[in-house]
Amino acid sequence: MTAVRTLLARPWIWSFIGALIVWLAAILFTGGYGAGGMITAALSLAVFMVIVGIGQMFVITLGPGNVDLSLPANIGLASAVAMKVMGGSNAMIAVGLVAALASGMAVGAANYLLIRVLRIPPIIATLSSSFIVLSIDIAYGRGLQIKPPPAFADFTNIQVFGIPILAIGGVVFAFLAGIALQRMIYGRSVLAIGQNMRAAWLAGIPVERIRFFTYTLSGALGGINGALLAGYFRGASVDIGNEYLLSSIAVVVIGGTSVAGGKANVPGIWGASLFLVLLLTMLNTFGVSAGVRLLLTGLIIVGVITAAGGQKTLR
Amino acid sequence: MTASASAETLARTGLRSPAFARLLRALLPALSMTLILIAIAYLNPRAISYFGFSLMLNLAIPIALATIAQMFVITVNELDLSIGTFVGFVACVTATWLRDAPLLGVVVLLGSIGVYAALGALIHLRNLPSIVVTLGMSFVWQGLAILMLPKPGGKAPDWLQGFMSLKPPFVPFPIIAALVIGLGVHVALMRTSYGAVLRGTGGNAQAIHRAGWSILKTKVTMFALTGLFGVLSGMALVGITTSADANLGNGYTLLAIAGVILGGGEFVGGRVSPIGAVIGALTLALAASPLLTFMHIPPDWQVAANGAILIIVLAARALISRREGDR
Amino acid sequence: MSEGKSVIVRLDGVERHFGAVRALDGVDLAVESGSCVGLVGHNGAGKSTLMHILAGSGRADRGRIAIRGHEETAYSVARAQKLGIRCVFQELSLCPNLTVAENTRITHASLKGFGWRKRSAALIRAKLDEIFPGHGIDPSDVVGDLAIGQRQMVEVARAFTVTDEPLHLVILDEPTSSLDAHTAGQLLAFVRRAVDQGISSILISHMLGEILSTCDRVVVMRDGKVVATDTAAAFDRDRLVATMGGTRHRDKVAAVARTREETAVMVRARPRGQVAGAELVAHRGEVIGLAGLAGHGQTRLLLDIVRASTAARPGVTVGAPVALVAGDRQTDGIFPLWSIAENIGIRSLAGLKRGLLLSREREAALARAWQEKISIRTPDLDNNILSLSGGNQQKVLFARALGSDAGIILMDDPMRGVDIGTKLEVYDLIRDEARKGRTFLWYTTEMDELENCDHVYVFRNGRIVADLAHSELTEEKVIQSSFEEGAGAALRERAS
């Protein structure tokens, strides 16, 4: 009884409950047909949201105004970089992944420099940098029709007992991110900065170093995500990351992380990602149009933030 | 003691320098546009003509209107990430219902302005981050637009098309429209007595509240104005393109934010300039394609050039405000 | 002072509590029409709290407010304005993005319609000309561009402008703090003229000369009570200082007799405004007091020392790790979403590691150790920090600093709003830690606390103006040097 109560007190549990409900609604509609396949597909797609969502979570946790809007352009560029470096050859997979990672980190570091040097809000800094990254991607990836190396494409689609190996990796990664958030100096510092940047500075936390690391981390995760997406969808494209602009923020907020900063939640990102993906799956099985799908997604985001927000800011 | 007295005098005589820096910053938008015009004139003298301007500034009016819309929420320290899809939604309504069933169209458009006002109240009362709320709304507007017009199509009402393709003598229509928009909003926001209260909300909301004004009312007013100018922008856009598409306005969210900032506005503190915002929008419209085409910048790099222009102007502003901060 | 004058405002037995602290403890105050009342007292005596209640922006827990003989039950800012009571607070209430004329319009609902800008500009220009001839401010200037002194002039002038609402009483809270001697003289002369025309005024100032020369009557507050009320003529500077400081004498803390040179220098710091000469020096094991009126550069010097601990800074050298105990808990200290234990451990994260990870056990052990040492009253250290009373939250901040590896502890007036019991506990702890070799820099405005210090530096206008060893320390000396007007006063006399 108390176990149930403590479980219900966890903010992330609600996103999983939501995911469960939409899944049940979907299989009820199909009469149980394809229930397992639906989960497999949802896990495959959710993991991409989880990876960028975790990067975005650390950024948003830094406090009001912190957000990374350069993720879509970053993902697009990294996907092209990875495919070009791999060049379809199995031998180059590791090099390609490192290149995608480096490309993402460079974007993240550039974001931080714009924020710091030009002293402009992160929104407009990451926005302007995304324009430039987008152009680099368009020019660099023009006519790029390189397929991923077969081993890489296969890897992104491997399943163990119906569970995609990427999803297993995503769970492990989320677990590590949770440890970093709660049990490492880095995570504690991010949480402290998000609650009160001045107090964090006065408590001896190297605020600017942590912010730099966080934006670079978000960029790095965008880079890795780009490479994996290119493997999964068998090719890079400029708009491969487009949906992650909004969904990376949405999973963070629905997952129980506070947009006011200082409070983050890793398990909730998995729950929220599954919820969003299954929601789309459910709406697809219902056969609703793309318009209704978007409409409902938007209304749910506004509804969740209205229900979850509203706490008085303490500052 | 004498040292303190002289330091005091120094601070007082140096007073004009921050005002000078502010003037410089106010002139920056006009300066950047002039530079771009000079560049265009140098690269292609024929572009500086009645016909050339009509062509180059073809899409400037909807961009200017969307920029003004964004400026209203920025004045009260909020941000609207849904203005682009909202413009697309309005375009779809205009190209379908407003043409086929004008009454319904008018009601829907007015209703959407009401939705904006309600969002302002919600954001203020529940103390919500406007970024997330408007992010969600961007899905909603896009969803509605797709529902209305799944495929590109529709047709702008004839009167609207006719209005948008006016050819007044001597001065091209887009320039006249930009002047009217800039001056009109300038008078309303910068010269009226309630405009001062609206801007004061962004500067020091507590002082406004303490003087007996309702912050809820000022926020709702500003969000409603954003909705109104979003509607005008969507209608102007469809009047030019003559048919609509649910994705027509998607790029406007970022363009509008960039236009406000380029025009000398700031994200917090209620410091905005309607005329600057319109100039910023025109600058973006000119820089977006005509200049870059004349400079033979390949289309691939045009977005980057836009980002770079934004960064350069912001860097100039950062330099100027650093001087202001030295006071 | 004649019987014929009517009373504008009467406060009876006003009380206000902040937690366990009595900010106001039964205050009676009456202001007659056409009189100027001076209100003096140390920081924290309750002056500002009282004025907020009078202006409607603060609430009294008990007591009565009567305006022009009418008892007010639902008193508010709007009501105060309607009754003609205006207030110029220390925190600026101008919108920095608006012009002077627009800021004037904000407080006058009737300034609207065609030509409002002209009318508003004329209104404020006339008042500025009347109060501060030669002010050099144009109504079209943006407030953010004005120097701080000019902003203060605008705010004062705006409070005296009249449109359709009456004007009976203007409260001026430190109106001359950012004005130079000449402008301050202009303002005080205007206040006198306004008072002679029947407008009442309450003047709060640390410049005792201003109070004595401008006011009809002086009210002295201490510890939330009015301790003296008399005509201004009945006071002189020395009597005011004596009344403010109180006559209570405590046993002086027996300081350990030592020569300063015995131990190593841990901190050497020169305030930014100081051209040359005096600098602050702290030796190992010393408790150094930073005294003077609030906001005269003490906190800034402490923050400079914090900065110097991570990156080299000219004029400041630091010989050991530094930790700071914040006085403004909400903005500088507390992490409101965290437990008590997490709030204690944040300064010592590196020491709480076991391998790569932070150890919950070590964090809990650290918190427990300090809970006992400093007696933080809570059933569970995993409770949220906000579940504690203010005094206990402050103890958490002490535990955070003292539990760290810092050899130098900076304290930024950390006893604000802390009850006397807690204070005494903390004093003992500080002496104890100093004996063990820690160095303390303690900014405080309270005399009792300075008596715990081995050495005291008095600050005024961002500079060190006095340097007192424990043996030389007396309350009179500290007050004299904090209030000393020196050349400034001479200048002012010449100007008037």
XYZ file of N, CA, C and O in Angstrom, chain B residues 1-5 7-9 11-12 14-23 25 75 77 186-187 189-213 268-272 324 327, chain C residues 52 57 77-78 81 89 91-99 102 105-109 111-113 116-117 134-138 140-147 149-151 153 178-181 183 275 460-461 463 485-488 491:
456
model
N 37.420 63.076 -0.083
C 36.159 63.811 -0.231
C 36.089 64.550 -1.548
O 35.136 64.475 -2.285
N 37.222 65.210 -1.895
C 37.244 65.901 -3.183
C 37.151 64.886 -4.313
O 36.518 65.126 -5.326
N 37.791 63.744 -4.079
C 37.759 62.701 -5.104
C 36.320 62.290 -5.364
O 35.894 62.145 -6.503
N 35.537 62.144 -4.282
C 34.156 61.723 -4.462
C 33.364 62.787 -5.210
O 32.575 62.493 -6.090
N 33.625 64.046 -4.856
C 32.887 65.124 -5.509
C 33.192 65.139 -7.004
O 32.292 65.260 -7.831
N 34.258 62.654 -8.815
C 33.685 61.465 -9.451
C 32.209 61.701 -9.757
O 31.699 61.323 -10.807
N 31.562 62.392 -8.813
C 30.144 62.678 -8.994
C 29.918 63.584 -10.214
O 29.049 63.342 -11.032
N 30.733 64.609 -10.299
C 30.606 65.524 -11.434
C 30.825 64.772 -12.732
O 30.112 64.978 -13.706
N 30.299 61.677 -13.376
C 29.146 60.847 -13.708
C 28.048 61.710 -14.312
O 27.329 61.289 -15.198
N 27.932 62.951 -13.832
C 26.839 63.790 -14.310
C 27.118 64.376 -15.688
O 26.239 64.453 -16.522
N 29.086 63.020 -17.872
C 29.141 61.894 -18.805
C 27.757 61.395 -19.175
O 27.606 60.461 -19.940
N 26.756 62.049 -18.618
C 25.373 61.615 -18.793
C 24.971 61.451 -20.254
O 24.210 60.569 -20.609
N 25.468 62.300 -21.112
C 25.017 62.260 -22.502
C 25.492 61.008 -23.227
O 24.969 60.673 -24.262
N 26.528 60.385 -22.718
C 27.059 59.256 -23.470
C 26.100 58.057 -23.534
O 25.963 57.463 -24.580
N 25.390 57.712 -22.431
C 24.419 56.633 -22.594
C 23.305 57.016 -23.565
O 22.836 56.181 -24.341
N 22.881 58.263 -23.519
C 21.839 58.699 -24.442
C 22.348 58.597 -25.873
O 21.617 58.186 -26.782
N 23.616 58.915 -26.061
C 24.202 58.817 -27.386
C 24.231 57.357 -27.844
O 23.881 57.040 -28.976
N 24.607 56.473 -26.930
C 24.646 55.050 -27.261
C 23.254 54.560 -27.637
O 23.090 53.746 -28.536
N 22.244 55.094 -26.936
C 20.879 54.671 -27.230
C 20.466 55.147 -28.611
O 19.828 54.439 -29.384
N 20.880 56.376 -28.929
C 20.584 56.916 -30.251
C 21.230 56.034 -31.320
O 20.613 55.675 -32.323
N 21.982 52.967 -31.076
C 21.280 51.693 -31.163
C 19.971 51.865 -31.918
O 19.553 50.994 -32.672
N 6.981 43.036 -25.871
C 6.892 44.240 -25.034
C 6.590 43.893 -23.581
O 7.089 44.530 -22.668
N 7.446 41.120 -22.098
C 8.398 40.083 -21.679
C 7.919 38.655 -21.926
O 8.258 37.745 -21.176
N 3.308 52.872 -34.168
C 4.111 53.792 -33.367
C 3.208 54.743 -32.583
O 3.378 54.936 -31.381
N 2.228 55.317 -33.270
C 1.321 56.241 -32.585
C 0.565 55.511 -31.482
O 0.478 55.987 -30.355
N 1.224 52.687 -29.799
C 1.960 52.120 -28.681
C 2.881 53.136 -28.008
O 3.077 53.113 -26.799
N 3.445 54.031 -28.813
C 4.455 54.917 -28.251
C 3.913 56.292 -27.875
O 4.550 57.026 -27.122
N 2.769 56.669 -28.437
C 2.294 58.034 -28.202
C 1.008 58.119 -27.382
O 0.694 59.188 -26.894
N 0.248 57.040 -27.269
C -0.994 57.163 -26.508
C -0.696 56.970 -25.021
O 0.337 56.425 -24.644
N -1.651 57.401 -24.198
C -1.413 57.349 -22.758
C -1.479 55.907 -22.261
O -0.728 55.526 -21.371
N -2.365 55.089 -22.837
C -2.422 53.700 -22.382
C -1.230 52.908 -22.924
O -0.774 51.952 -22.300
N -0.712 53.335 -24.073
C 0.492 52.703 -24.608
C 1.650 52.777 -23.622
O 2.422 51.836 -23.483
N 1.735 53.899 -22.917
C 2.801 54.040 -21.912
C 2.628 53.006 -20.811
O 3.602 52.415 -20.342
N 1.376 52.767 -20.419
C 1.123 51.772 -19.379
C 1.488 50.375 -19.890
O 2.117 49.579 -19.182
N 1.122 50.097 -21.152
C 1.426 48.788 -21.733
C 2.935 48.544 -21.749
O 3.419 47.481 -21.359
N 3.681 49.537 -22.196
C 5.130 49.356 -22.244
C 5.721 49.309 -20.841
O 6.673 48.583 -20.580
N 5.139 50.091 -19.930
C 5.622 50.077 -18.556
C 5.515 48.700 -17.921
O 6.338 48.315 -17.096
N 4.501 47.917 -18.340
C 4.350 46.552 -17.822
C 5.605 45.734 -18.090
O 6.019 44.907 -17.282
N 6.208 45.969 -19.257
C 7.439 45.249 -19.552
C 8.627 45.809 -18.788
O 9.573 45.099 -18.482
N 8.593 47.095 -18.486
C 9.726 47.727 -17.830
C 9.779 47.467 -16.336
O 10.815 47.120 -15.786
N 8.660 47.619 -15.670
C 8.619 47.441 -14.224
C 7.170 47.167 -13.847
O 6.422 48.060 -13.480
N 6.788 45.883 -13.973
C 5.386 45.512 -13.775
C 4.918 45.886 -12.377
O 3.776 46.287 -12.185
N 5.815 45.773 -11.408
C 5.402 46.069 -10.032
C 5.029 47.545 -9.878
O 4.060 47.880 -9.208
N 5.797 48.412 -10.526
C 5.494 49.840 -10.437
C 4.136 50.129 -11.063
O 3.357 50.925 -10.534
N 3.856 49.475 -12.200
C 2.573 49.672 -12.858
C 1.443 49.178 -11.959
O 0.420 49.848 -11.785
N 1.667 48.006 -11.354
C 0.654 47.433 -10.476
C 0.414 48.355 -9.277
O -0.710 48.603 -8.874
N 1.516 48.876 -8.723
C 1.421 49.730 -7.547
C 0.709 51.037 -7.859
O 0.113 51.649 -6.982
N 0.781 51.453 -9.120
C 0.100 52.693 -9.484
C -1.371 52.435 -9.786
O -2.083 53.348 -10.207
N -1.820 51.199 -9.565
C -3.250 50.934 -9.665
C -3.728 50.368 -10.995
O -4.929 50.329 -11.245
N -2.822 49.908 -11.880
C -3.252 49.337 -13.153
C -3.311 47.819 -13.053
O -2.604 47.221 -12.260
N 13.554 41.441 -22.851
C 12.945 41.845 -21.583
C 13.132 43.339 -21.381
O 14.053 43.947 -21.923
N 12.217 43.903 -20.622
C 12.367 45.301 -20.235
C 11.477 46.260 -21.004
O 11.561 47.460 -20.808
N 10.609 45.732 -21.879
C 9.650 46.610 -22.559
C 10.270 47.586 -23.537
O 9.639 48.564 -23.916
N 11.506 47.361 -23.924
C 12.141 48.259 -24.886
C 11.921 47.725 -26.292
O 12.581 46.770 -26.705
N 10.974 48.320 -27.003
C 10.708 47.909 -28.375
C 10.540 49.154 -29.220
O 10.396 50.261 -28.707
N 27.121 51.268 -22.794
C 26.102 51.822 -21.901
C 26.313 51.326 -20.481
O 26.145 52.050 -19.533
N 28.736 52.939 -17.692
C 28.385 54.112 -16.922
C 28.824 54.018 -15.491
O 28.546 53.038 -14.834
N 5.717 51.386 4.935
C 4.957 50.559 3.997
C 3.516 50.405 4.466
O 2.581 50.411 3.662
N 1.108 49.588 1.240
C 1.744 48.440 0.594
C 2.172 47.387 1.607
O 2.619 46.313 1.231
N -3.051 50.500 -1.242
C -2.318 51.530 -1.975
C -3.299 52.480 -2.659
O -3.150 53.710 -2.596
N -4.321 51.888 -3.282
C -5.277 52.722 -4.006
C -5.983 53.681 -3.051
O -6.181 54.858 -3.354
N -3.709 56.478 -2.018
C -3.586 57.481 -3.074
C -4.793 58.400 -3.090
O -4.678 59.605 -3.236
N 9.754 55.436 -2.104
C 10.515 54.399 -1.417
C 11.941 54.362 -1.931
O 12.266 54.913 -2.974
N 13.544 51.631 -3.009
C 13.617 50.902 -4.264
C 12.893 51.740 -5.311
O 11.807 52.245 -5.068
N 13.512 51.938 -6.443
C 12.950 52.863 -7.423
C 11.676 52.282 -8.021
O 11.640 51.126 -8.395
N 10.643 53.098 -8.112
C 9.421 52.602 -8.720
C 9.133 53.354 -10.008
O 8.015 53.743 -10.282
N 10.172 53.561 -10.788
C 9.999 54.123 -12.126
C 10.172 53.007 -13.133
O 10.854 52.020 -12.867
N 9.560 53.152 -14.322
C 9.795 52.190 -15.398
C 10.990 52.690 -16.203
O 10.909 53.751 -16.824
N 12.088 51.954 -16.205
C 13.298 52.470 -16.843
C 13.169 52.630 -18.352
O 13.949 53.368 -18.951
N 12.198 51.934 -18.970
C 12.085 52.028 -20.428
C 11.194 53.182 -20.877
O 11.046 53.414 -22.064
N 10.586 53.892 -19.930
C 9.686 54.990 -20.305
C 10.377 56.338 -20.063
O 11.330 56.431 -19.300
N 9.830 57.366 -20.707
C 10.389 58.697 -20.495
C 9.899 59.256 -19.157
O 9.013 58.691 -18.511
N 6.255 60.028 -19.415
C 5.424 58.819 -19.403
C 5.341 58.232 -17.999
O 4.295 57.742 -17.569
N 2.785 60.030 -16.154
C 1.442 59.635 -16.546
C 0.998 58.364 -15.814
O -0.186 58.213 -15.491
N 1.947 57.462 -15.531
C 1.605 56.189 -14.887
C 0.884 56.415 -13.561
O -0.050 55.694 -13.224
N 1.286 57.426 -12.812
C 0.664 57.624 -11.503
C -0.537 58.565 -11.551
O -1.139 58.831 -10.515
N -0.844 59.075 -12.747
C -1.994 59.972 -12.837
C -2.979 59.453 -13.872
O -2.766 59.616 -15.079
N -4.040 58.805 -13.388
C -5.011 58.212 -14.302
C -5.652 59.273 -15.184
O -6.106 58.980 -16.287
N -4.297 61.776 -16.707
C -3.471 62.292 -17.801
C -3.680 61.438 -19.041
O -2.899 60.525 -19.324
N -4.752 61.672 -19.758
C -5.001 60.881 -20.947
C -5.697 61.743 -21.987
O -5.931 62.926 -21.755
N -5.988 61.110 -23.121
C -6.648 61.860 -24.177
C -5.674 62.708 -24.949
O -4.457 62.630 -24.764
N -2.001 64.554 -23.911
C -1.577 64.122 -22.578
C -0.073 64.265 -22.406
O 0.413 64.551 -21.318
N 0.670 64.051 -23.499
C 2.127 64.114 -23.369
C 2.565 65.524 -23.003
O 3.424 65.717 -22.155
N 17.545 74.222 -12.329
C 18.788 73.840 -13.001
C 19.037 72.351 -12.996
O 20.179 71.915 -13.033
N 17.948 71.557 -12.995
C 18.084 70.103 -12.864
C 18.683 69.431 -14.098
O 19.279 68.375 -14.003
N 18.501 70.045 -15.273
C 19.070 69.450 -16.484
C 18.358 68.197 -16.964
O 18.910 67.433 -17.735
N 17.121 67.970 -16.497
C 16.363 66.789 -16.946
C 15.293 67.262 -17.910
O 14.586 68.231 -17.632
N 15.164 66.568 -19.040
C 14.101 66.889 -19.968
C 12.995 65.850 -19.816
O 13.280 64.665 -19.672
N 11.376 64.414 -21.868
C 11.421 63.374 -22.898
C 12.624 62.438 -22.716
O 12.808 61.530 -23.509
N 13.428 62.653 -21.668
C 14.540 61.733 -21.407
C 14.000 60.377 -20.958
O 13.053 60.307 -20.170
N 14.625 59.318 -21.438
C 14.263 57.988 -20.967
C 14.911 57.771 -19.594
O 16.082 58.070 -19.404
N 14.105 57.275 -18.655
C 14.578 57.180 -17.272
C 15.832 56.315 -17.155
O 16.746 56.633 -16.403
N 15.877 55.234 -17.930
C 17.047 54.359 -17.865
C 18.343 55.059 -18.236
O 19.425 54.604 -17.867
N 18.246 56.160 -18.983
C 19.454 56.885 -19.381
C 19.914 57.883 -18.324
O 21.007 58.425 -18.423
N 19.053 58.151 -17.337
C 19.399 59.167 -16.349
C 20.353 58.589 -15.309
O 20.351 57.394 -15.036
N 21.156 59.462 -14.726
C 22.000 59.036 -13.617
C 21.111 58.741 -12.421
O 19.982 59.244 -12.332
N 21.049 59.714 -9.432
C 20.589 60.879 -8.684
C 19.429 61.572 -9.385
O 18.468 61.993 -8.753
N 19.516 61.656 -10.714
C 18.434 62.299 -11.467
C 17.148 61.496 -11.389
O 16.056 62.048 -11.322
N 17.303 60.152 -11.384
C 16.111 59.328 -11.242
C 15.439 59.623 -9.910
O 14.217 59.703 -9.820
N 15.557 62.382 -8.323
C 14.912 63.687 -8.435
C 13.553 63.554 -9.115
O 12.552 64.145 -8.681
N 21.038 59.463 -2.976
C 21.810 59.494 -4.219
C 21.994 60.917 -4.751
O 22.378 61.106 -5.893
N 21.640 61.915 -3.954
C 21.743 63.293 -4.433
C 23.048 63.923 -3.947
O 23.528 63.605 -2.861
N 23.588 64.826 -4.759
C 24.760 65.535 -4.267
C 24.315 66.636 -3.294
O 23.114 66.895 -3.128
N 25.277 67.274 -2.659
C 24.965 68.199 -1.564
C 24.047 69.334 -2.035
O 23.073 69.682 -1.364
N 21.883 69.491 -4.644
C 20.520 69.055 -4.940
C 19.776 68.677 -3.664
O 18.583 68.958 -3.536
N 41.132 54.855 -3.306
C 42.213 55.166 -4.233
C 43.519 54.589 -3.708
O 44.244 53.887 -4.400
N 32.100 53.770 4.579
C 31.163 54.813 4.177
C 31.408 55.119 2.713
O 32.549 55.287 2.288
N 30.335 55.175 1.921
C 30.425 55.450 0.481
C 31.440 54.557 -0.226
O 32.229 55.008 -1.043
N 34.029 53.074 0.918
C 35.417 53.169 1.373
C 35.550 52.835 2.838
O 34.605 52.991 3.620
N 29.834 63.548 8.120
C 29.554 64.164 6.833
C 30.747 64.943 6.344
O 30.827 65.275 5.173
N 31.678 65.237 7.241
C 32.970 65.828 6.900
C 32.867 66.916 5.859
O 32.092 67.858 5.977
N 33.660 66.790 4.810
C 33.706 67.804 3.766
C 32.351 67.946 3.092
O 31.969 69.033 2.676
N 31.612 66.813 3.004
C 30.296 66.858 2.364
C 29.382 67.811 3.096
O 28.702 68.636 2.492
N 30.339 71.339 2.500
C 29.906 71.737 1.168
C 28.431 72.116 1.178
O 28.004 73.112 0.613
